[in-house]
GROMACS .gro file of C-alpha atoms in nm:
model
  379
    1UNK     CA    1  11.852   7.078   7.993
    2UNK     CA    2  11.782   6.747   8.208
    3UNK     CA    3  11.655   6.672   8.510
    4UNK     CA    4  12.005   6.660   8.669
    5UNK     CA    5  12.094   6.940   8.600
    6UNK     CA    6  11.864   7.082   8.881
    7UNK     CA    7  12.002   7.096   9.235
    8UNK     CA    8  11.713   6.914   9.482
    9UNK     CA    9  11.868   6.663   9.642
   10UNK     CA   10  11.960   6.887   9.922
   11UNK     CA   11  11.638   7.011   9.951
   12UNK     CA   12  11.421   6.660   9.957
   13UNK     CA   13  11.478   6.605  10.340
   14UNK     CA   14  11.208   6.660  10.547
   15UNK     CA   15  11.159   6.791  10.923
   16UNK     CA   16  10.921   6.644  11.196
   17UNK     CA   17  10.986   6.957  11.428
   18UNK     CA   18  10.906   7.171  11.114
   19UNK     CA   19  10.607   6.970  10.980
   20UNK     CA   20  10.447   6.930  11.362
   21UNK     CA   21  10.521   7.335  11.421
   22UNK     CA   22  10.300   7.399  11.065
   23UNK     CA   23  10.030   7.174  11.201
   24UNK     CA   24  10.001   7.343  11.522
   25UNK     CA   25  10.039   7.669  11.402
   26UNK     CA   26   9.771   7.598  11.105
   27UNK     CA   27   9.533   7.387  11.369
   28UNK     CA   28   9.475   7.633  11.704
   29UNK     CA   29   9.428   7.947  11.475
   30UNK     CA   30   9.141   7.700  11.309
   31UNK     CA   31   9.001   7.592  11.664
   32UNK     CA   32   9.040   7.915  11.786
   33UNK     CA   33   8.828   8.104  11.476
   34UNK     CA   34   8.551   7.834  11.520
   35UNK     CA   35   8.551   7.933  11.940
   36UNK     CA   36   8.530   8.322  11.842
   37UNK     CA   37   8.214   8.207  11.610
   38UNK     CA   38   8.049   8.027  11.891
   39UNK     CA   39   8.106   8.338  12.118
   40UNK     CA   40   7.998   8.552  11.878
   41UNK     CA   41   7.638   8.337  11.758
   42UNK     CA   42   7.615   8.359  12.211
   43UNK     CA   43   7.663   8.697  12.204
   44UNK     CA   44   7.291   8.803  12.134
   45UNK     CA   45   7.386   9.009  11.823
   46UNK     CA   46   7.047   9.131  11.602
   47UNK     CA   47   7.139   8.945  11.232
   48UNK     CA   48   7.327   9.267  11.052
   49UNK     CA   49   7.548   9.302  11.367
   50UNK     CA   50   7.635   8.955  11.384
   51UNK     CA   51   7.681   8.922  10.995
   52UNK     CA   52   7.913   9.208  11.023
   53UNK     CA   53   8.112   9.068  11.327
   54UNK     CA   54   8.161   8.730  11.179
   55UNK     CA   55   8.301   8.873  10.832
   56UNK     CA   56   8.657   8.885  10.914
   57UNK     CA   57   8.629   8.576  11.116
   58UNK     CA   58   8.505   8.414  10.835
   59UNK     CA   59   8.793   8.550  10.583
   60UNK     CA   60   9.073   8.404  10.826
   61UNK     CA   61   8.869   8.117  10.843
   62UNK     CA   62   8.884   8.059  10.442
   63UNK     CA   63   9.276   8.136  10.458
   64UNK     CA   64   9.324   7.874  10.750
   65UNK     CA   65   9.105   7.594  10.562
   66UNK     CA   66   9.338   7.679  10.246
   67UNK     CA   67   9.635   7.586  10.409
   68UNK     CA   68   9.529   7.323  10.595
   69UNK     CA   69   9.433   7.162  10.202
   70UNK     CA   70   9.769   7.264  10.144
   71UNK     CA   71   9.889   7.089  10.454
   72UNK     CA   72   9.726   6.779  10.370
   73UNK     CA   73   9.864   6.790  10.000
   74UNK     CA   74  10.224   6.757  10.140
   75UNK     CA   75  10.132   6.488  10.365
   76UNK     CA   76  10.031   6.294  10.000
   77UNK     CA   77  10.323   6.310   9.893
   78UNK     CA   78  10.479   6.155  10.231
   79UNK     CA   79  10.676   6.519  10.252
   80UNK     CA   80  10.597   6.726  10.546
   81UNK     CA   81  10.695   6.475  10.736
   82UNK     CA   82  10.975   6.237  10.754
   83UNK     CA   83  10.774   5.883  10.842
   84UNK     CA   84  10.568   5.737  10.572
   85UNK     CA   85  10.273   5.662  10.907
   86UNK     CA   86  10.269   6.035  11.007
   87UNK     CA   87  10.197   6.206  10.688
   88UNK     CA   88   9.934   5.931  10.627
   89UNK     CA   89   9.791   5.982  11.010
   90UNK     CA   90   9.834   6.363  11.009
   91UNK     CA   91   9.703   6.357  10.610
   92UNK     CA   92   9.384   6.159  10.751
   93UNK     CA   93   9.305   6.424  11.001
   94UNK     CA   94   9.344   6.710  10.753
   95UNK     CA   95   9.088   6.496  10.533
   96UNK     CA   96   8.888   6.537  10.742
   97UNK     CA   97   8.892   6.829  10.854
   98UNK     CA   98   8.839   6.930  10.410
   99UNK     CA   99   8.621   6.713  10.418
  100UNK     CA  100   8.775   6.491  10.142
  101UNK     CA  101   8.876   6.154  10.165
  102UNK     CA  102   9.263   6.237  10.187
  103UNK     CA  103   9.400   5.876  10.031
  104UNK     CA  104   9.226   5.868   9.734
  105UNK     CA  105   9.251   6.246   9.696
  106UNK     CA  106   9.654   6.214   9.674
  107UNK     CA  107   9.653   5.909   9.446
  108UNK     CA  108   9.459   6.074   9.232
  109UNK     CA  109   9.673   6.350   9.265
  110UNK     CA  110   9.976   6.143   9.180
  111UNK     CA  111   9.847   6.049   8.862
  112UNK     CA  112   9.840   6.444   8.756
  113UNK     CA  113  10.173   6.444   8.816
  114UNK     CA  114  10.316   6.175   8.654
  115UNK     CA  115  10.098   6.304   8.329
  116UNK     CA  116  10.194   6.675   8.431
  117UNK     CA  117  10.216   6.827   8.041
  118UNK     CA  118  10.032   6.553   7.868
  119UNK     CA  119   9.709   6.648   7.808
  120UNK     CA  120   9.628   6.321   7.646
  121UNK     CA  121   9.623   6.175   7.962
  122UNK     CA  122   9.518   6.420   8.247
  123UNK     CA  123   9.304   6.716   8.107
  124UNK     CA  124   9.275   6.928   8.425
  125UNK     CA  125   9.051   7.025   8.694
  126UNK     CA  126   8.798   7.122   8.458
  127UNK     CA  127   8.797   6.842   8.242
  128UNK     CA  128   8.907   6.995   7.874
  129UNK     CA  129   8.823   6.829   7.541
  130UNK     CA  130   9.007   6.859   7.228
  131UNK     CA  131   8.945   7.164   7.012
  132UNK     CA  132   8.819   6.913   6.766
  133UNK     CA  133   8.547   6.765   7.012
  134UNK     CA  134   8.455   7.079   7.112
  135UNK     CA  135   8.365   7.203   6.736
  136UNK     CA  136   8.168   6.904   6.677
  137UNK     CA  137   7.935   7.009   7.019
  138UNK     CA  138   7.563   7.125   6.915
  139UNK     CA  139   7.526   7.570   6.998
  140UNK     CA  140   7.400   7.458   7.328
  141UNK     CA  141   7.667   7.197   7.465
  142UNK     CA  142   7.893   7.473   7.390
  143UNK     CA  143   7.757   7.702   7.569
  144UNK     CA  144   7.713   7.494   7.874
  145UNK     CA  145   8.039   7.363   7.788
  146UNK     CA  146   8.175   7.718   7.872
  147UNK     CA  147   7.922   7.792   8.135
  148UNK     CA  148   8.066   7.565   8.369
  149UNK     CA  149   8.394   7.668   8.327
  150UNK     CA  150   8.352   8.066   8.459
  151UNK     CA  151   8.553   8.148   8.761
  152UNK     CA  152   8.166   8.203   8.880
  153UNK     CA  153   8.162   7.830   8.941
  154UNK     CA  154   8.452   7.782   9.175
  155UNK     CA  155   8.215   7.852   9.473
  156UNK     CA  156   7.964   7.591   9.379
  157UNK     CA  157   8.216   7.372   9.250
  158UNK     CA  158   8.416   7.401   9.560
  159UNK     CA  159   8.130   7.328   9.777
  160UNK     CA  160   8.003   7.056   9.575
  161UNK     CA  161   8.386   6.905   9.541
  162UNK     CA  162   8.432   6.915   9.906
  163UNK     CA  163   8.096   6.887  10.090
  164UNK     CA  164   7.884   6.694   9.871
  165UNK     CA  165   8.096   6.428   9.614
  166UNK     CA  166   8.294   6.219   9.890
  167UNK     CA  167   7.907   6.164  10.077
  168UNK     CA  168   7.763   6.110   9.704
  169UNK     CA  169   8.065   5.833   9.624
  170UNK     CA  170   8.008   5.646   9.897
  171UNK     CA  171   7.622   5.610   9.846
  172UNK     CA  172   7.653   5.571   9.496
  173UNK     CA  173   7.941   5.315   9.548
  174UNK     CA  174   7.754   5.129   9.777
  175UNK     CA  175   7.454   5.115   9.573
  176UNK     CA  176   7.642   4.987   9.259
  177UNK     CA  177   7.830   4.714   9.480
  178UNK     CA  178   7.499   4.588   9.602
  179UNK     CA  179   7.336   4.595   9.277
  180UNK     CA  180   7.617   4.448   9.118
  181UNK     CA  181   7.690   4.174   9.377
  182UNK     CA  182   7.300   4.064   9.361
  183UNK     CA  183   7.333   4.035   8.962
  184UNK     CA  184   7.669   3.822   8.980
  185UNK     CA  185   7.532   3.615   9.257
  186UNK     CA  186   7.199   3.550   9.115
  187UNK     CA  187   7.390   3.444   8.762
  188UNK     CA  188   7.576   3.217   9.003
  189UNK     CA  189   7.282   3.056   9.160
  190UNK     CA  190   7.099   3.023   8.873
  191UNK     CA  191   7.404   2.812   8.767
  192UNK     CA  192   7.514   2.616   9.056
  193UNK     CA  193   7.180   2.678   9.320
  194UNK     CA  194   7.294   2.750   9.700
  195UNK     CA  195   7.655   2.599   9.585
  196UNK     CA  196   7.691   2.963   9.509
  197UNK     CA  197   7.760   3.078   9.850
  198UNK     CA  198   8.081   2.998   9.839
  199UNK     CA  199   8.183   3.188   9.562
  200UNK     CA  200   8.036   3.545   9.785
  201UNK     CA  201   8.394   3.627   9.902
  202UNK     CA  202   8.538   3.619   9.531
  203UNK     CA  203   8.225   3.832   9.418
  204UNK     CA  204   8.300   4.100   9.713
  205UNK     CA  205   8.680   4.051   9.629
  206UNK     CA  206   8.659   4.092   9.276
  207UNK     CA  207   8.409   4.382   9.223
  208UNK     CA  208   8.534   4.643   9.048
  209UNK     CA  209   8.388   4.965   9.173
  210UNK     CA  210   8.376   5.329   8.991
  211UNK     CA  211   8.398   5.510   9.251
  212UNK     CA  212   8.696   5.401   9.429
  213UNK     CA  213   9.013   5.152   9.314
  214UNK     CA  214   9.123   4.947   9.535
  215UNK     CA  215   9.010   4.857   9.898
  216UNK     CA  216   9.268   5.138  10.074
  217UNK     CA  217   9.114   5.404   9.935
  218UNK     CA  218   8.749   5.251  10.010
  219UNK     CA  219   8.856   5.213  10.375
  220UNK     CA  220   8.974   5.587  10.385
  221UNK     CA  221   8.606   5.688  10.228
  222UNK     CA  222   8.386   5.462  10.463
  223UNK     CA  223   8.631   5.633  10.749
  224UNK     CA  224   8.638   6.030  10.657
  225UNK     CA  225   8.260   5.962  10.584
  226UNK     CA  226   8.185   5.871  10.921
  227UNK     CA  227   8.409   6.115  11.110
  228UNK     CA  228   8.290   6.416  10.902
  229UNK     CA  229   7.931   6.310  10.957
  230UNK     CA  230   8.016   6.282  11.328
  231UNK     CA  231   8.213   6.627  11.332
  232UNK     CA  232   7.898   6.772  11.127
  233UNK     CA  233   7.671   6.679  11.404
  234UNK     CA  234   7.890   6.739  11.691
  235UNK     CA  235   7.962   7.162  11.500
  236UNK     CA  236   7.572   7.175  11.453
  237UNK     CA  237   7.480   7.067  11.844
  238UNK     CA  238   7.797   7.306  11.977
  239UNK     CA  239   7.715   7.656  11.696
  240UNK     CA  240   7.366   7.585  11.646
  241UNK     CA  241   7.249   7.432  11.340
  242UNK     CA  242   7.156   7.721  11.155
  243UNK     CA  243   7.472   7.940  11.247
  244UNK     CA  244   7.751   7.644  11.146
  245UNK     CA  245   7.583   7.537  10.811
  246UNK     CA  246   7.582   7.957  10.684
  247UNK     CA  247   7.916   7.962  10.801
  248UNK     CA  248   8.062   7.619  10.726
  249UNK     CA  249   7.925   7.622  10.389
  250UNK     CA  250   8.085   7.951  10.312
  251UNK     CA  251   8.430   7.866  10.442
  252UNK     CA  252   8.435   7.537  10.234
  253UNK     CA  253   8.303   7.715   9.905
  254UNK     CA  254   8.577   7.951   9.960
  255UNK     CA  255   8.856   7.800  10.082
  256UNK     CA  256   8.811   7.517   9.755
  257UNK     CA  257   8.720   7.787   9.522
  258UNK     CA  258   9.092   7.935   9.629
  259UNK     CA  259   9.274   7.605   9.614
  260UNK     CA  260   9.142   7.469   9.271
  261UNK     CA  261   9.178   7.837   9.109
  262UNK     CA  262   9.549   7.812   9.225
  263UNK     CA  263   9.556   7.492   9.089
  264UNK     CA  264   9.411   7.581   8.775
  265UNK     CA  265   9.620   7.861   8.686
  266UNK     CA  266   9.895   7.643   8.753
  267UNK     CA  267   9.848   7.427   8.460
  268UNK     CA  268   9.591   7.633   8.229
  269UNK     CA  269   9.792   7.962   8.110
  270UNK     CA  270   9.880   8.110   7.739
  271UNK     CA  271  10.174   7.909   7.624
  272UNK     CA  272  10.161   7.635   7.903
  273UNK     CA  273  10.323   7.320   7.749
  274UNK     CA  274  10.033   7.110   7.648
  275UNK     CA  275  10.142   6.773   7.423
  276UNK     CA  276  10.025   6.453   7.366
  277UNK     CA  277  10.185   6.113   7.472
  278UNK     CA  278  10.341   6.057   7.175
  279UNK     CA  279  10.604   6.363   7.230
  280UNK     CA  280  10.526   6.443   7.562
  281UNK     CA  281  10.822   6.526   7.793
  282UNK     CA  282  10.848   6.519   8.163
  283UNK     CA  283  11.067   6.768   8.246
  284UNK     CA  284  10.904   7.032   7.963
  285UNK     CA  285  10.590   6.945   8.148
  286UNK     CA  286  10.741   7.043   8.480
  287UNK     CA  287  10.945   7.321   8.384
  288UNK     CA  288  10.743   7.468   8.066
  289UNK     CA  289  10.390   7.318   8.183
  290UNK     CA  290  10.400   7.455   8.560
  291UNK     CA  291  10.340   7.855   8.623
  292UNK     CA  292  10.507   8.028   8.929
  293UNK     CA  293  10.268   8.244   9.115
  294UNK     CA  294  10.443   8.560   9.236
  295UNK     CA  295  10.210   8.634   9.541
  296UNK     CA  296  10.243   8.849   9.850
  297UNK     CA  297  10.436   8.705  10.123
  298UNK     CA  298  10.058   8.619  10.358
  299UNK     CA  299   9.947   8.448  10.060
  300UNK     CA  300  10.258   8.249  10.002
  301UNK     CA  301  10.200   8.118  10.392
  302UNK     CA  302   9.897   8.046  10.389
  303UNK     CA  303   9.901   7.857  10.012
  304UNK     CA  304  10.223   7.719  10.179
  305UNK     CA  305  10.484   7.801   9.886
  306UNK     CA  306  10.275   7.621   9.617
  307UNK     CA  307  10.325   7.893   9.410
  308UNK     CA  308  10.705   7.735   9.379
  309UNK     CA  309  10.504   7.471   9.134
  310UNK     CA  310  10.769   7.414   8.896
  311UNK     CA  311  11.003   7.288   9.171
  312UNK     CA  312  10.739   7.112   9.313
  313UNK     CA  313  10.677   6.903   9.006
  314UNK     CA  314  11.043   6.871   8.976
  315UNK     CA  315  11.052   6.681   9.262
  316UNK     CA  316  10.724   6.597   9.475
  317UNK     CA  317  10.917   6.514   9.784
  318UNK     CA  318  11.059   6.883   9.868
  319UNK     CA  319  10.832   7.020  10.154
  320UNK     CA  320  10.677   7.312  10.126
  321UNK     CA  321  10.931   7.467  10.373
  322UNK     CA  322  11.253   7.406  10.137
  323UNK     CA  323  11.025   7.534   9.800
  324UNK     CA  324  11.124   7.850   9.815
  325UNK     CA  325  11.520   7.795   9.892
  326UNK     CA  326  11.481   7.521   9.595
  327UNK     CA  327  11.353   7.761   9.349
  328UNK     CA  328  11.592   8.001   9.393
  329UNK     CA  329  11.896   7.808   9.403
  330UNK     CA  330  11.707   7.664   9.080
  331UNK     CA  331  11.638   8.001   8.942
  332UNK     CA  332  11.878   8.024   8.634
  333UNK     CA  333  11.757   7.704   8.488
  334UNK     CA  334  11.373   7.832   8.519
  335UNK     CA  335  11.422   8.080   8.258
  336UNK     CA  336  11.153   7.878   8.063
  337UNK     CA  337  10.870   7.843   8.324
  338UNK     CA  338  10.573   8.102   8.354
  339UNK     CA  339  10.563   8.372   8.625
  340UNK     CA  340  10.189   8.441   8.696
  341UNK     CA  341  10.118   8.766   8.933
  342UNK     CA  342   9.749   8.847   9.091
  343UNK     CA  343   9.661   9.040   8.796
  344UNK     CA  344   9.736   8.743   8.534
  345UNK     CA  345   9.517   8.516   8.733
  346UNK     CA  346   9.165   8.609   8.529
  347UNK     CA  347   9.345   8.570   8.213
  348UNK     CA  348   9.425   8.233   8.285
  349UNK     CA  349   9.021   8.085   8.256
  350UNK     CA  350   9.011   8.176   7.926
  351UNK     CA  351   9.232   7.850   7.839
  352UNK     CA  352   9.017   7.581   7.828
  353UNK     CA  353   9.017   7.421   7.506
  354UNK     CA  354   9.369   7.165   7.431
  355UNK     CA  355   9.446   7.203   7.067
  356UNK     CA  356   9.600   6.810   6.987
  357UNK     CA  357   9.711   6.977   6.651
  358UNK     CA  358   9.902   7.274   6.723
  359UNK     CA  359   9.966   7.144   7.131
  360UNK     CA  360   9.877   7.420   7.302
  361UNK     CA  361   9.580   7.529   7.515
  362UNK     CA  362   9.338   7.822   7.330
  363UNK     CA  363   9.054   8.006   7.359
  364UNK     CA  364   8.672   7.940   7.351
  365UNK     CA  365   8.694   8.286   7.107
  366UNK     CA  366   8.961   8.146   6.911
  367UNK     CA  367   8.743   7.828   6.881
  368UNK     CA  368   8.451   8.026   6.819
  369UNK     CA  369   8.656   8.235   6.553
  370UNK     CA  370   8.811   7.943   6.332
  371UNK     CA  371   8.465   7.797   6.293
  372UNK     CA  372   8.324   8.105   6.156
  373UNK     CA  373   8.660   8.086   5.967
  374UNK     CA  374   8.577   7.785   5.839
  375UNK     CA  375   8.229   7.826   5.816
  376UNK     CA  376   8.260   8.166   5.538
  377UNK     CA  377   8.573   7.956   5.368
  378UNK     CA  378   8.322   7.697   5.259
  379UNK     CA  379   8.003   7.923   5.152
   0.00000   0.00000   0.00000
């Protein structure tokens, strides 16, 4: 099979008419949520009443911030809408909106799929080591090792991935630029005394930060920083400060804890294709490497058609709104790629060990097995 062999040329051309109806139809059901909590926290409600009323608020609220991640996704890969400028304006807003610095989000992004398969190279949301590394791990590191890998830790790690790393990148950026400028420039003087000024805009230009690549992406930090801090303050004066942290911190913990388990189980299955870079094939990593999540048709809307993922790494510029006539024009020559339903999703966390030997993903018990294995073989 090769990549030709897939019809998606037909299906790469984007909509404006399309892409603006999604964001207004994704945007005033999120403005309009956020109005019905402000009535509600004015409403005089005693605590258990108001808990109660706000509980399916909050629940469409969690859906709506999905998609909008979703949303903002597509604009990263310059396909929801047709103009380079308006996925990267409309991408901006939905950055901030997450929360997340949307620029350096998607190039990031684009990395995973250029790697997509080759788990040399990217190793997932979670960060896998090699079977091998992870036998060599003290008791303890392997226990924490599989302690923060539990579906338990998609709410803190969805609050923490949203809320608190883009603030924490930019302080700990800063500080390291600061730090690192003082040490260059004092090396500099101590050469060349106040003849050193003129070498500041080549230490600022040339500083190499860990936190962020190039100067774009530092821009779209210092930016969604500032606006989120502002919107932040702006939610906490309008709701009350109490009232919009409870609530904003659950919808955030959610909503990430939805999008980076569908992104998870997207990549991290039994049998996923999982090589190194020596072998490793594009296509098998998009066709072989990518599961297809069967979900109810409200879940497919608001995850707008991820679940199409094989397509999708196929060819990054489909928008969501062609995935699903893609895929199943596609369908005979998907034979190979996973189907995933509701029920498989659990499974799925159980795969977070890459085997380099046998290139696959395993088990933490099957890790935990061939030791013991290995261990009695030896006695």
């Amino acid at each position: 099979m090769r990549h030709t062999d897939f019809d998606l040329e037909p299906f790469r051309q984007a909509s404006d008419a399309r892409g603006a109806w999604q964001v207004v139809t994704t945007l005033t059901p999120v403005a309009a949520l956020w109005s019905v909590v402000a009535w509600l926290g004015r409403a005089g409600l005693a605590l258990p009443g108001l808990v109660v009323s706000l509980l399916p608020v909050l629940a469409l609220l969690v859906l709506f911030s999905a998609r909008t991640f979703s949303l903002m996704h597509d604009c990263g890969h310059n396909a929801l809408f047709r103009s380079r400028w308006l996925n990267r304006l409309v991408g901006f807003l939905f950055g901030v909106i997450n929360a997340i610095p949307q620029h350096p989000w998607s190039r990031g992004h684009a990395f995973h799929h250029r790697h997509n398969g080759n788990w040399e190279r990217y190793q997932g949301p979670s960060a896998l080591v090699t079977l091998a590394r992870y036998q060599a791990l003290s008791p303890r590191q392997r226990w924490w090792y599989g302690v923060l890998r539990q579906p338990l830790m998609l709410l803190p790690g969805g609050f923490f991935y949203l809320v608190i790393k883009p603030r924490l990148a930019l302080l700990l950026g800063s500080g390291e630029f600061i730090l690192s400028l003082a040490r260059r420039f004092g090396e500099a003087f101590s050469a060349r005394g106040w003849r050193a000024l003129a070498a500041l805009p080549a230490l600022v230009r040339d500083h190499r930060s860990s936190h962020w690549y190039t100067s774009g992406e530092l821009a779209d930090l210092i930016a969604n920083n500032v606006l989120v801090l502002a919107s932040w303050l702006a939610m906490a004066h309008w709701l009350g400060a109490g009232l919009f942290w409870s609530t904003y911190a659950l919808v955030m913990g959610c909503s990430a804890a939805i999008f980076i388990c569908i992104f998870f189980v997207q990549h991290n299955f039994a049998d996923t294709y999982a090589h190194g870079s020596a072998d490793w094939n594009p296509l098998s990593g998009a066709v072989e490497g990518s599961s297809n999540l069967e979900l109810p048709a409200l879940l497919h809307w608001f995850s707008a058609d991820i679940g199409f993922h094989s397509i999708h790494h196929l060819c990054e510029r489909i928008p969501n709104y062609r995935l699903r006539a893609c895929h199943e024009r596609n369908a005979h020559l998907l034979s190979g790629a996973r189907r995933l339903r509701l029920a498989d999703i659990p499974g799925c966390f159980a795969y977070i060990l890459w085997d380099d030997t046998n290139q696959r993903l395993t088990t933490l018990a099957e890790a935990e097995a061939s030791m013991v294995t290995v261990a009695v073989a030896g006695a």
